[in-house]
mmCIF file of C-alpha atoms and ligand atoms in Angstrom:
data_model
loop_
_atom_site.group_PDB
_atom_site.id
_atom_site.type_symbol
_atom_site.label_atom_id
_atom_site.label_comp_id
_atom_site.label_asym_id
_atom_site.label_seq_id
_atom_site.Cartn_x
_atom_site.Cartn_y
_atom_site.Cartn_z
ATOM 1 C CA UNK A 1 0.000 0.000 0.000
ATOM 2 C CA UNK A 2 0.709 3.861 -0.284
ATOM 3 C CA UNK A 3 3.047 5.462 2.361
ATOM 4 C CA UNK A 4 1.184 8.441 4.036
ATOM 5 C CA UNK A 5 2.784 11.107 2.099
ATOM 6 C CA UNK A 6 2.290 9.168 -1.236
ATOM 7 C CA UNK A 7 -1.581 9.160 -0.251
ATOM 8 C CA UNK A 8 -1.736 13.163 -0.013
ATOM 9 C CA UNK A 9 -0.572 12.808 -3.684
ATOM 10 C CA UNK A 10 -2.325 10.181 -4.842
ATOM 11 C CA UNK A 11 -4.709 12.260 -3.409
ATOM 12 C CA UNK A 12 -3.992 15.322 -5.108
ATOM 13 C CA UNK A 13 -3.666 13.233 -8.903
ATOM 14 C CA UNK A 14 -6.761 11.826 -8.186
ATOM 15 C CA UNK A 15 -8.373 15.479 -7.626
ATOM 16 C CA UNK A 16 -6.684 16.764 -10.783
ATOM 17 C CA UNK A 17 -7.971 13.898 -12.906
ATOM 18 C CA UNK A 18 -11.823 14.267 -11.838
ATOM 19 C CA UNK A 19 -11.997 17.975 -12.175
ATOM 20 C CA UNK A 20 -11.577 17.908 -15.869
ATOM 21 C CA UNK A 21 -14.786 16.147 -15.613
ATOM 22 C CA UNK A 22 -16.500 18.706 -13.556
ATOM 23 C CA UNK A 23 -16.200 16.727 -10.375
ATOM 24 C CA UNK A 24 -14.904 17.322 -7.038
ATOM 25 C CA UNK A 25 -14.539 15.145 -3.783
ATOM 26 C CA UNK A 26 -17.159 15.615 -1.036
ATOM 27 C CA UNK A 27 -15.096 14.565 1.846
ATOM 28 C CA UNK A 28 -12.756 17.584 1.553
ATOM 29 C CA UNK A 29 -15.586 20.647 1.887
ATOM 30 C CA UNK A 30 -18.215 18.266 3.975
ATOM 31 C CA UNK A 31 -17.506 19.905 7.250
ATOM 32 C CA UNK A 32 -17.399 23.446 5.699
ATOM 33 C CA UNK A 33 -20.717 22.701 4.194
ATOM 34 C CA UNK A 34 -22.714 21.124 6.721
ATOM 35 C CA UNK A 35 -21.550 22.927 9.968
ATOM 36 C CA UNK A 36 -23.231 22.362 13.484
ATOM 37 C CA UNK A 37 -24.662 25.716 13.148
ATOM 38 C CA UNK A 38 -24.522 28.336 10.976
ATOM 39 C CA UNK A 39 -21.603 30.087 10.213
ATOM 40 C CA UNK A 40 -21.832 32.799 8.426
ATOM 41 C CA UNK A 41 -19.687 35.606 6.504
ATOM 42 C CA UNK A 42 -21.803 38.402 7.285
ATOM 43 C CA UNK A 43 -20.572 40.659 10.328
ATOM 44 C CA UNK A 44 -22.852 43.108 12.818
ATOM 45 C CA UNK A 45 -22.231 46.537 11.438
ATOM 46 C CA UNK A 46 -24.271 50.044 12.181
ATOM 47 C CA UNK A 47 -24.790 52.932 9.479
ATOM 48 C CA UNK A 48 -24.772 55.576 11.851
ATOM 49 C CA UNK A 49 -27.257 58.063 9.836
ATOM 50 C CA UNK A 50 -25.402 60.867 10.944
ATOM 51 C CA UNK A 51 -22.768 59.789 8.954
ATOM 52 C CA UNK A 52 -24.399 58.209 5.627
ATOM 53 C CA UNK A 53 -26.987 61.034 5.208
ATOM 54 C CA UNK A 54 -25.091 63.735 3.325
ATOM 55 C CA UNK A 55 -23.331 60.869 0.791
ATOM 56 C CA UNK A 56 -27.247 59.568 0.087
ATOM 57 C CA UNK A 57 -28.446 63.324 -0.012
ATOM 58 C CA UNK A 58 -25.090 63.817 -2.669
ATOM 59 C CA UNK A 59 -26.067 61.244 -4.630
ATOM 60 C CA UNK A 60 -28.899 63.290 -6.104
ATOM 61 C CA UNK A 61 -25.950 65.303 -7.195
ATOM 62 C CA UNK A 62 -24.374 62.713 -9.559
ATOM 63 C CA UNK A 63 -27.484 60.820 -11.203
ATOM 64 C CA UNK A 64 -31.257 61.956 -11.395
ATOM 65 C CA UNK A 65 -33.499 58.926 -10.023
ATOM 66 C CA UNK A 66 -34.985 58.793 -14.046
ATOM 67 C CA UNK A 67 -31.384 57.810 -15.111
ATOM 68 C CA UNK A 68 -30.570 55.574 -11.962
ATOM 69 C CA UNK A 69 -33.880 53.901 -12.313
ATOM 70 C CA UNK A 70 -33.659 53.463 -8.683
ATOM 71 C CA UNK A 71 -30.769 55.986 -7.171
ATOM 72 C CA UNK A 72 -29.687 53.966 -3.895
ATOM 73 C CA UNK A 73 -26.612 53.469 -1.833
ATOM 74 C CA UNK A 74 -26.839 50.062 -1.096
ATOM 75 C CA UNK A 75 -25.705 48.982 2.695
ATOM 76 C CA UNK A 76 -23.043 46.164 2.085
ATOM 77 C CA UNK A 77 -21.959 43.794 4.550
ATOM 78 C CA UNK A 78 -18.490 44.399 5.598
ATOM 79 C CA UNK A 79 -18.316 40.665 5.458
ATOM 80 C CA UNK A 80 -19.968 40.453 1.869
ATOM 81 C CA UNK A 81 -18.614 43.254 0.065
ATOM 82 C CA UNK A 82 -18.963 43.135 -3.857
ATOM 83 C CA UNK A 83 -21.980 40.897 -2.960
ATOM 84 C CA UNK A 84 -24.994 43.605 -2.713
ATOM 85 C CA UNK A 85 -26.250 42.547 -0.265
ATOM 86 C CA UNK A 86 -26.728 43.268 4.040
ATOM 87 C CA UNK A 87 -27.287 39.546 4.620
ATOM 88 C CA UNK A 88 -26.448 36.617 3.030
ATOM 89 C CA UNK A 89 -30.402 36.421 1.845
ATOM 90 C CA UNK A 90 -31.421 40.064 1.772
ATOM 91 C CA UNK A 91 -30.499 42.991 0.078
ATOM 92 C CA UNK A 92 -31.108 46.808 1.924
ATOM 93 C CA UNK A 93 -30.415 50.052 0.727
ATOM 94 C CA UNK A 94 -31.027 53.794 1.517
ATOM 95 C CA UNK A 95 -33.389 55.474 -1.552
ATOM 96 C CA UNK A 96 -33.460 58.721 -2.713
ATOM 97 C CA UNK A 97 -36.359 60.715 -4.210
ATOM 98 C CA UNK A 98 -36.253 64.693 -4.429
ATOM 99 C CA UNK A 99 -39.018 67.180 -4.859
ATOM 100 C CA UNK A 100 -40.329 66.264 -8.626
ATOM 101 C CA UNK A 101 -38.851 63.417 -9.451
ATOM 102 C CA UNK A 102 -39.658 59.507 -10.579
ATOM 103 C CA UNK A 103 -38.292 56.422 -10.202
ATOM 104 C CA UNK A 104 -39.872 55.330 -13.359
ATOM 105 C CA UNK A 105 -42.359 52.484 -13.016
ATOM 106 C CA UNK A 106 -41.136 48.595 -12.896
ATOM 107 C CA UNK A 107 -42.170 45.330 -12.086
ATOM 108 C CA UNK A 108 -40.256 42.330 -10.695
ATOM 109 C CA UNK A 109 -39.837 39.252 -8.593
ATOM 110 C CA UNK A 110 -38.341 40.454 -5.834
ATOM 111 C CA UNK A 111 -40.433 41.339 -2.743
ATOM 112 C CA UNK A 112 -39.595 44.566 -1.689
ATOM 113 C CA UNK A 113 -39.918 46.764 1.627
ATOM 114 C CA UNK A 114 -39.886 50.642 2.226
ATOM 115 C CA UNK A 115 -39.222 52.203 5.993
ATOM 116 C CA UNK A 116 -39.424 55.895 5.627
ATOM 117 C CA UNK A 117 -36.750 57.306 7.075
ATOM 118 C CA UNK A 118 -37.128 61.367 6.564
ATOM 119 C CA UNK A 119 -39.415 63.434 4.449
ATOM 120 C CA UNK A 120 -42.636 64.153 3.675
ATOM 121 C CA UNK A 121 -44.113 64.716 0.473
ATOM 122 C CA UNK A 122 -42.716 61.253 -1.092
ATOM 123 C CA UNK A 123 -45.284 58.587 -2.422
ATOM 124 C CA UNK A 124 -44.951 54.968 -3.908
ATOM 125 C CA UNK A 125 -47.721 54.068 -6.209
ATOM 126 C CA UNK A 126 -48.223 50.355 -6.313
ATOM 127 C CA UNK A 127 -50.957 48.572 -9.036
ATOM 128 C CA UNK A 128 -52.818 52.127 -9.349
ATOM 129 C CA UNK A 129 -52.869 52.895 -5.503
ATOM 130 C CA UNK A 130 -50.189 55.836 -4.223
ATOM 131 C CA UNK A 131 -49.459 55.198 -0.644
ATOM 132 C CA UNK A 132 -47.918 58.733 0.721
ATOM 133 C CA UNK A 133 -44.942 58.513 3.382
ATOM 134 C CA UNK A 134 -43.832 60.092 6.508
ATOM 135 C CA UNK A 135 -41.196 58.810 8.645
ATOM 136 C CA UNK A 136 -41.738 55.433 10.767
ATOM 137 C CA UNK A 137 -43.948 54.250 7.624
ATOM 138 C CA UNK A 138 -44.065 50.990 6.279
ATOM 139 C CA UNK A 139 -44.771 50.297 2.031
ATOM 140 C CA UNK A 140 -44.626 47.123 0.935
ATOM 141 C CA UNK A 141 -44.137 46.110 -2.704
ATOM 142 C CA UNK A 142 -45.338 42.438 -3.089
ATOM 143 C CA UNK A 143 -43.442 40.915 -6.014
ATOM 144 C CA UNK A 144 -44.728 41.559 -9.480
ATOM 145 C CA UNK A 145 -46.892 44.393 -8.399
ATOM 146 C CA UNK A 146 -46.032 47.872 -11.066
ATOM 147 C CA UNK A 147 -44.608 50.277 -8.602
ATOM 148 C CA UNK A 148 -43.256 53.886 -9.349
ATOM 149 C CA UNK A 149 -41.915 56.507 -6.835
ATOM 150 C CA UNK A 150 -42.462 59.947 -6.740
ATOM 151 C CA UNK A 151 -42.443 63.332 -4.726
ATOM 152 C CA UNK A 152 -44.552 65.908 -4.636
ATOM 153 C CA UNK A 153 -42.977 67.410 -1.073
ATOM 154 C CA UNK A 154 -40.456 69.973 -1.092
ATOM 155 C CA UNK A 155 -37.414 68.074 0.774
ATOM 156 C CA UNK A 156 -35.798 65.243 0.391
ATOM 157 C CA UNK A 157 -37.007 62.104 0.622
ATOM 158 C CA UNK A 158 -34.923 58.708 1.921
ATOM 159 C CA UNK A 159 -36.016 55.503 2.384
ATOM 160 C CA UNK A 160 -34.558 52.159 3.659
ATOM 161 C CA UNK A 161 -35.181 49.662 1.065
ATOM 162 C CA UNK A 162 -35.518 45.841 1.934
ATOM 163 C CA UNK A 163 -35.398 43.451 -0.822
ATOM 164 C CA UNK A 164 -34.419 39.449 -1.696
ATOM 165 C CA UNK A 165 -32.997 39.957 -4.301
ATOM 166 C CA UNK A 166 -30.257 37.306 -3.182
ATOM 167 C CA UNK A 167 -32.661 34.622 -2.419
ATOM 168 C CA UNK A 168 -34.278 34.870 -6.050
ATOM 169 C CA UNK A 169 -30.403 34.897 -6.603
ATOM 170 C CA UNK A 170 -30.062 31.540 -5.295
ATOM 171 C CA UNK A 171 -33.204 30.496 -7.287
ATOM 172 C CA UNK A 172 -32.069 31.921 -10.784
ATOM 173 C CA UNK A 173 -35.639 33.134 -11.086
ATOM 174 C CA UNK A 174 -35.517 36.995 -11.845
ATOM 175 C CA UNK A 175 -37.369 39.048 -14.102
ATOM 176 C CA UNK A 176 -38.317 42.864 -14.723
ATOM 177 C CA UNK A 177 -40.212 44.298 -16.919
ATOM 178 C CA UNK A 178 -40.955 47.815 -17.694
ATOM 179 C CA UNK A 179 -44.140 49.877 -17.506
ATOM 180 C CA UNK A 180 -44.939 51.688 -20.932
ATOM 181 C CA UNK A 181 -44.993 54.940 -19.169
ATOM 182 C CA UNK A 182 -43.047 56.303 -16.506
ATOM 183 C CA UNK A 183 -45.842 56.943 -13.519
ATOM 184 C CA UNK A 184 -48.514 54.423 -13.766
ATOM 185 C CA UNK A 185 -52.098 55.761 -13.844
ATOM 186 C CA UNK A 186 -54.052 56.281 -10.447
ATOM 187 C CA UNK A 187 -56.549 54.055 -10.907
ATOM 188 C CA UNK A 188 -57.811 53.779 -6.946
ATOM 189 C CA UNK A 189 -57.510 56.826 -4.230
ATOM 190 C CA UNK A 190 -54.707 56.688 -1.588
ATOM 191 C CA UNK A 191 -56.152 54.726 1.354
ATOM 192 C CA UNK A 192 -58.350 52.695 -0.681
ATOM 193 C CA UNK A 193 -56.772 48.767 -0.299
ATOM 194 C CA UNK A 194 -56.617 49.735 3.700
ATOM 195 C CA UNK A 195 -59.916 50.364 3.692
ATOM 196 C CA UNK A 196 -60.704 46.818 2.180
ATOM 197 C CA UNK A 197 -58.594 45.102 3.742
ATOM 198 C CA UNK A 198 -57.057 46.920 6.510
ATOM 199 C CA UNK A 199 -60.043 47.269 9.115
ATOM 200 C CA UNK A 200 -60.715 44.009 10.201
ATOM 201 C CA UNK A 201 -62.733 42.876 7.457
ATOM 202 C CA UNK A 202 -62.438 42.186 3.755
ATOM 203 C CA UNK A 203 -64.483 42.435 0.726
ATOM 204 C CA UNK A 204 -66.604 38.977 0.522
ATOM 205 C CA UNK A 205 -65.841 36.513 -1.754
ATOM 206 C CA UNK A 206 -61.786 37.278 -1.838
ATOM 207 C CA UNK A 207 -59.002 34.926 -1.771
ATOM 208 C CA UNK A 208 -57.875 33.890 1.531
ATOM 209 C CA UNK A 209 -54.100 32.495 0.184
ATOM 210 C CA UNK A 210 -52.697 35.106 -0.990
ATOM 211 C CA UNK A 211 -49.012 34.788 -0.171
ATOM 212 C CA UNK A 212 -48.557 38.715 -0.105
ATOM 213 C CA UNK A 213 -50.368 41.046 2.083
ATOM 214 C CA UNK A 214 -53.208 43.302 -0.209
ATOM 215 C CA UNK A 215 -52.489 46.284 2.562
ATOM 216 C CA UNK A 216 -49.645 47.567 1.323
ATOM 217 C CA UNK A 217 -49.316 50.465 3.689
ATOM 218 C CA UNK A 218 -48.412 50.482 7.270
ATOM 219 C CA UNK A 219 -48.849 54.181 8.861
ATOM 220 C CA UNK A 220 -46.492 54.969 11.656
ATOM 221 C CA UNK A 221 -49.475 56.529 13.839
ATOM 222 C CA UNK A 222 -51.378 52.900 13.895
ATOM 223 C CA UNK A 223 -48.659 50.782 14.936
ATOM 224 C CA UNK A 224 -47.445 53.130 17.216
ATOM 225 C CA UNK A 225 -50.208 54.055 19.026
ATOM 226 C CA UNK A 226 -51.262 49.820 19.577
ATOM 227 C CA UNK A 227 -47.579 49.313 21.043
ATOM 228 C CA UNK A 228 -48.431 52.246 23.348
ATOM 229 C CA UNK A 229 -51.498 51.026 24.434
ATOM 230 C CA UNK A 230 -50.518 47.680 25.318
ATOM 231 C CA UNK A 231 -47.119 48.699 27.320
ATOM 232 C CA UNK A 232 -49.750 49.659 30.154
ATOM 233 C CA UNK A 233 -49.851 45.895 30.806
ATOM 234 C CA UNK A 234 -46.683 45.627 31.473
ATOM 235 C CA UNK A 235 -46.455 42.393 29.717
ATOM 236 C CA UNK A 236 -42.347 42.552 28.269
ATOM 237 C CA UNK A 237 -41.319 39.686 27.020
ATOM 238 C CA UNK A 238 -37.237 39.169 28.283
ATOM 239 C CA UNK A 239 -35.946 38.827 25.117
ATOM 240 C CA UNK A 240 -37.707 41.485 23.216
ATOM 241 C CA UNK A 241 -39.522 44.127 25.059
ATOM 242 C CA UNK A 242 -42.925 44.427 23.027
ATOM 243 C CA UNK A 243 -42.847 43.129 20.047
ATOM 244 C CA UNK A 244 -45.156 42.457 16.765
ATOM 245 C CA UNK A 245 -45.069 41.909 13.529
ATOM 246 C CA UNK A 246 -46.948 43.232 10.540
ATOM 247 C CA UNK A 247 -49.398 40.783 9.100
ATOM 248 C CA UNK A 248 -50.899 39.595 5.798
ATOM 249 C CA UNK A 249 -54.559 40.528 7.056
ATOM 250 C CA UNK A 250 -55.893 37.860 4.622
ATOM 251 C CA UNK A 251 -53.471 34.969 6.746
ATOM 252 C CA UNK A 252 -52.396 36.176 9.770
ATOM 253 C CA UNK A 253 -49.347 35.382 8.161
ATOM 254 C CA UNK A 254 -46.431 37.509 7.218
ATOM 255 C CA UNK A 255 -46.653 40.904 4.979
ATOM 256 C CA UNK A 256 -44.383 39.026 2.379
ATOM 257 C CA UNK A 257 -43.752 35.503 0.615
ATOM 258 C CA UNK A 258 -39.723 35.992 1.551
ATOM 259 C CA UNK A 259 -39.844 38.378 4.067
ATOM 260 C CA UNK A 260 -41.627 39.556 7.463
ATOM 261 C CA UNK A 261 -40.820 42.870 9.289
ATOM 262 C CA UNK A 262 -41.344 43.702 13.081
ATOM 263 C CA UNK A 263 -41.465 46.582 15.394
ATOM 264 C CA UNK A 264 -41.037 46.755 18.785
ATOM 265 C CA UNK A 265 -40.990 49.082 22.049
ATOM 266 C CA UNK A 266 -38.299 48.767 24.942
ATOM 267 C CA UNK A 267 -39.122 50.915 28.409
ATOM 268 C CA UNK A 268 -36.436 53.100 29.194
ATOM 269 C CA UNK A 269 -33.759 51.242 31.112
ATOM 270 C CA UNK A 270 -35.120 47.871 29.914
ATOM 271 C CA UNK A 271 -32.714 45.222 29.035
ATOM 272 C CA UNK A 272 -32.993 41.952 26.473
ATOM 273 C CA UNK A 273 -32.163 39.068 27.669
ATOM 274 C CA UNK A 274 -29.546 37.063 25.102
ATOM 275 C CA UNK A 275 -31.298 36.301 22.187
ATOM 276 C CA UNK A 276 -30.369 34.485 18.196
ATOM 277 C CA UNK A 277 -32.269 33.237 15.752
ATOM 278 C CA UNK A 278 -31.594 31.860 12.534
ATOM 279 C CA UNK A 279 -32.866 34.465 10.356
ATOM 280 C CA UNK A 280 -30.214 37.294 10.176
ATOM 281 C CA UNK A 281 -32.131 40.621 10.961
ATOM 282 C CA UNK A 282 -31.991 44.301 9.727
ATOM 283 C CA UNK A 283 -32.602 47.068 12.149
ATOM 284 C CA UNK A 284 -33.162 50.336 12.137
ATOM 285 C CA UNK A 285 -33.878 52.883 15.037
ATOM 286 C CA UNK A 286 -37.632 54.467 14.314
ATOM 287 C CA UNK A 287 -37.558 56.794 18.457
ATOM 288 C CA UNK A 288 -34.793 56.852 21.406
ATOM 289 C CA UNK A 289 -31.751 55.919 22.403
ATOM 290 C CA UNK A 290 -30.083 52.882 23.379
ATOM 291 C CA UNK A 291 -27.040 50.457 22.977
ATOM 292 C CA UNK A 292 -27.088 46.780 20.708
ATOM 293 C CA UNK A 293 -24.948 44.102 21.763
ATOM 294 C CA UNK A 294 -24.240 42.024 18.487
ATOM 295 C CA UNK A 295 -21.562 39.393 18.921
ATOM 296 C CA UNK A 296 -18.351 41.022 19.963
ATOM 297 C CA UNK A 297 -19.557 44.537 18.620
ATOM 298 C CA UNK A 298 -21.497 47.119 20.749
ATOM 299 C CA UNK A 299 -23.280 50.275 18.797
ATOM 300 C CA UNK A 300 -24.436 53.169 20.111
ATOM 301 C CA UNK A 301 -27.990 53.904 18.763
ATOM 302 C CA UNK A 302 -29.670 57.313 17.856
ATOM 303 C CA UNK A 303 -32.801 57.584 15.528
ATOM 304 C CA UNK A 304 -32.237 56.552 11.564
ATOM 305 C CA UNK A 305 -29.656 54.633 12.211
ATOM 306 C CA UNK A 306 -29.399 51.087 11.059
ATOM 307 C CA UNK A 307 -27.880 47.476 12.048
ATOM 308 C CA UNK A 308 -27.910 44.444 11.033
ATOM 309 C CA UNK A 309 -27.427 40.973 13.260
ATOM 310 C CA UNK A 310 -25.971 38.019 11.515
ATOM 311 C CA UNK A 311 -27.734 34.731 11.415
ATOM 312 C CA UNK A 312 -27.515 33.253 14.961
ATOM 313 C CA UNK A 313 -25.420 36.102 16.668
ATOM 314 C CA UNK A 314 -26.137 36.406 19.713
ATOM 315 C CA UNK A 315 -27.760 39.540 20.732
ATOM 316 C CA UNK A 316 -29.471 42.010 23.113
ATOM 317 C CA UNK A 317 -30.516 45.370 23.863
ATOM 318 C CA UNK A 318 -30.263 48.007 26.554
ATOM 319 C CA UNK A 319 -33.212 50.887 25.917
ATOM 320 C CA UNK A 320 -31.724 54.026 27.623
ATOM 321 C CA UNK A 321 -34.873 56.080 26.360
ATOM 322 C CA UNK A 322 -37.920 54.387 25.460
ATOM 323 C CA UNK A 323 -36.234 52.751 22.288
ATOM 324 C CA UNK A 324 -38.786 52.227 18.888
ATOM 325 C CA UNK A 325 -36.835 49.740 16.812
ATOM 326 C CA UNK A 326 -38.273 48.235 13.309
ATOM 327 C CA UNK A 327 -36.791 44.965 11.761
ATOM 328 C CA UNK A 328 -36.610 42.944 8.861
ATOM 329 C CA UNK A 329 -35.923 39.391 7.912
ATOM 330 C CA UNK A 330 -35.820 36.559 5.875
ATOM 331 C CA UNK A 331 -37.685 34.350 8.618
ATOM 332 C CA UNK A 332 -41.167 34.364 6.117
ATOM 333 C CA UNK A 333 -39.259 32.154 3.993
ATOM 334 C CA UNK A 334 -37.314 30.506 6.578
ATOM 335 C CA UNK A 335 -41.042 29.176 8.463
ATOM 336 C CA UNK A 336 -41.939 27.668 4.965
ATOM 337 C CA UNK A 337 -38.881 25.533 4.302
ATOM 338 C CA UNK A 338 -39.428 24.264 7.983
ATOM 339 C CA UNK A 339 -35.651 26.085 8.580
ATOM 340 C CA UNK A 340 -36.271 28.862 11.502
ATOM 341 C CA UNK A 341 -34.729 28.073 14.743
ATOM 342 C CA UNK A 342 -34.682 30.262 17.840
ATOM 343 C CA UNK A 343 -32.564 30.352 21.348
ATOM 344 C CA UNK A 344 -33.691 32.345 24.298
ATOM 345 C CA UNK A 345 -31.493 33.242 26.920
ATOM 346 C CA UNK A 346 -28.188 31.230 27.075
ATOM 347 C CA UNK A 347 -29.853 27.902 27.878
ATOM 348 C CA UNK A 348 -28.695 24.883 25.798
ATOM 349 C CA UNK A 349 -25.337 26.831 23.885
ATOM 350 C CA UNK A 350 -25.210 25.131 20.438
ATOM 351 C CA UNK A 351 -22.315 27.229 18.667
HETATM 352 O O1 LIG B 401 -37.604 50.618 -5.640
HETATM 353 O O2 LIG B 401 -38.085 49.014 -7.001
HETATM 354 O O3 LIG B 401 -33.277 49.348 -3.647
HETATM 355 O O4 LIG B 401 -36.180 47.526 -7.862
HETATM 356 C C1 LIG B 401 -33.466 47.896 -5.488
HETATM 357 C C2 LIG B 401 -34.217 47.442 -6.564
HETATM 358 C C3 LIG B 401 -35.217 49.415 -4.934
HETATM 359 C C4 LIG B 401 -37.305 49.573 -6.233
HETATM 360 C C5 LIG B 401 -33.987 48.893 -4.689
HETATM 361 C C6 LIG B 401 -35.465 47.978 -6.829
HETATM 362 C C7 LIG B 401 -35.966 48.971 -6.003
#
């Protein structure tokens, strides 16, 4: 038989000779592949606002949105750079729309998420229906649903944008197409699929599977005047304060096929107990101040700013002012492939 040394390059022949065929041995990536738990490239990192803002507000100074098609700075992992993309399944980017302008109308696969993060004035229009902004709203863009963006205010407008584009990536199953004219027609009055669908009741005889949510607009006022009235219970949960997510009022389910987003309040001086789940999570700081604890890294937090915890790093908060934090994650999809996995506390430590 081979001597050790001749089996590394008997080895090493044998690779050589296989990968002209387009194969590869298993045994030397297995563990790399199928870890314990996941392992991930992506890093915790915070876009302090205070230091982004005047590069996203510059932007408007290099390309008009009609040219860009879509004029965003998109927030790359420090981990994934070159990869577009915040998490290893989600993409997130800060958009910018100024007095006048249009992001000329599209359509596409990709689910996509707006949280308004300053101005006024700024609409998205999605299937015939403009849904107006202020800051702390949420607009959803279910995929293939024609959306355009405007602004009629007279300020800038910048939005966090939440997409998966990398899952439909992974699935090679993109497409876009173009509207014929830049803003699509109104063809129903702002307000009009919340009032269908967004007042606990629904038009008879609808579909009760859609896998997108027909509300497409989440006002900052509603959510945030439920998460006020229910912190007179007193009921925090240790690992997240209060905390809900926005539904798909036809399932109960989440907003999105890919995607679900969250908000929730912390008292002042409230901590989190440790906390990771499998679905890496995306941040951003809608009222007050506080500190997150992601991994090794600690960030200071101030409104507008925005984070992002990696897939099962641990994490928790301290709220030094009542703290208003929405999130966004891939844990939709996640629930359907039967993948999502949680760990309260530090009971049980699976690295
Ligand atoms: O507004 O439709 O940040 O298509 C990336 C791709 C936003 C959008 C992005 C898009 C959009």
């Amino acid at each position: 038989m081979n001597k050790p040394n001749d089996l590394a390059e008997v080895r090493e022949k044998f690779y050589q000779d296989i990968d002209g065929l387009s194969m590869a041995p298993l045994w030397e990536v297995f563990r790399s592949l199928i870890t314990h738990s996941p392992k991930t490239a992506a890093l915790p990192h915070c876009w302090r606002y205070e230091d982004v803002r005047d590069w996203v507000l510059r932007a408007g100074d290099v390309i008009s949105a009609r040219e860009a098609e879509r004029r965003v700075l998109v927030l790359e992992n420090p981990g994934l750079r070159g990869q577009t993309r915040i998490t290893n399944s989600l993409y997130a980017g800060l958009q910018l729309i100024l007095p006048g302008e249009v992001a000329p109308s599209h359509r596409h696969s990709q689910s996509a998420l707006r949280f308004i993060i300053e101005g006024t004035g700024g609409y998205t229009a999605v299937d015939g229906e403009r849904a107006y902004m202020t800051q702390g709203d949420l607009i959803l863009t279910p995929p293939m649903t024609w959306h355009d963006h405007g602004s009629e205010g007279d300020g800038p407008t910048v939005w966090l944008d939440g997409l998966d584009i990398p899952i439909i990536q992974t699935f090679d199953a993109s497409f876009l197409e173009g509207f014929h004219e830049e803003s699509q027609p109104s063809t129903r009055s702002p307000g009009d699929s919340r009032a269908r669908y967004g007042r606990n009741m629904r038009p008879i005889d609808t579909s009760l599977t859609n896998t997108s949510s027909p509300v497409f607009s989440y006002p900052y006022d509603d959510y945030r005047e439920a998460l006020e009235k229910m912190r007179v219970q007193e009921e925090w949960d240790p690992c997240h304060g209060l905390k809900l997510t926005f539904i798909n009022p036809q399932t109960g389910g989440p907003v999105m096929p890919t995607i679900a987003a969250f908000v929730q309040l912390l008292p002042k001086e409230f901590s989190t107990a440790p906390y990771r789940s499998t679905d890496g999570t995306i941040y951003t700081v809608v009222e007050g101040l506080g500190r997150a604890h992601v991994g090794d890294e600690e960030f200071q937090l101030t409104p507008r700013d925005i984070f992002v915890v990696p897939s099962w790093c641990p994490f928790r908060l301290d709220a030094e002012e009542d703290l208003v934090l929405f999130s966004f994650s891939d844990r939709s999809a996640q629930e359907k492939l039967c993948l999502w996995r949680e760990q309260r506390g530090n009971d049980g430590d699976t690295k």
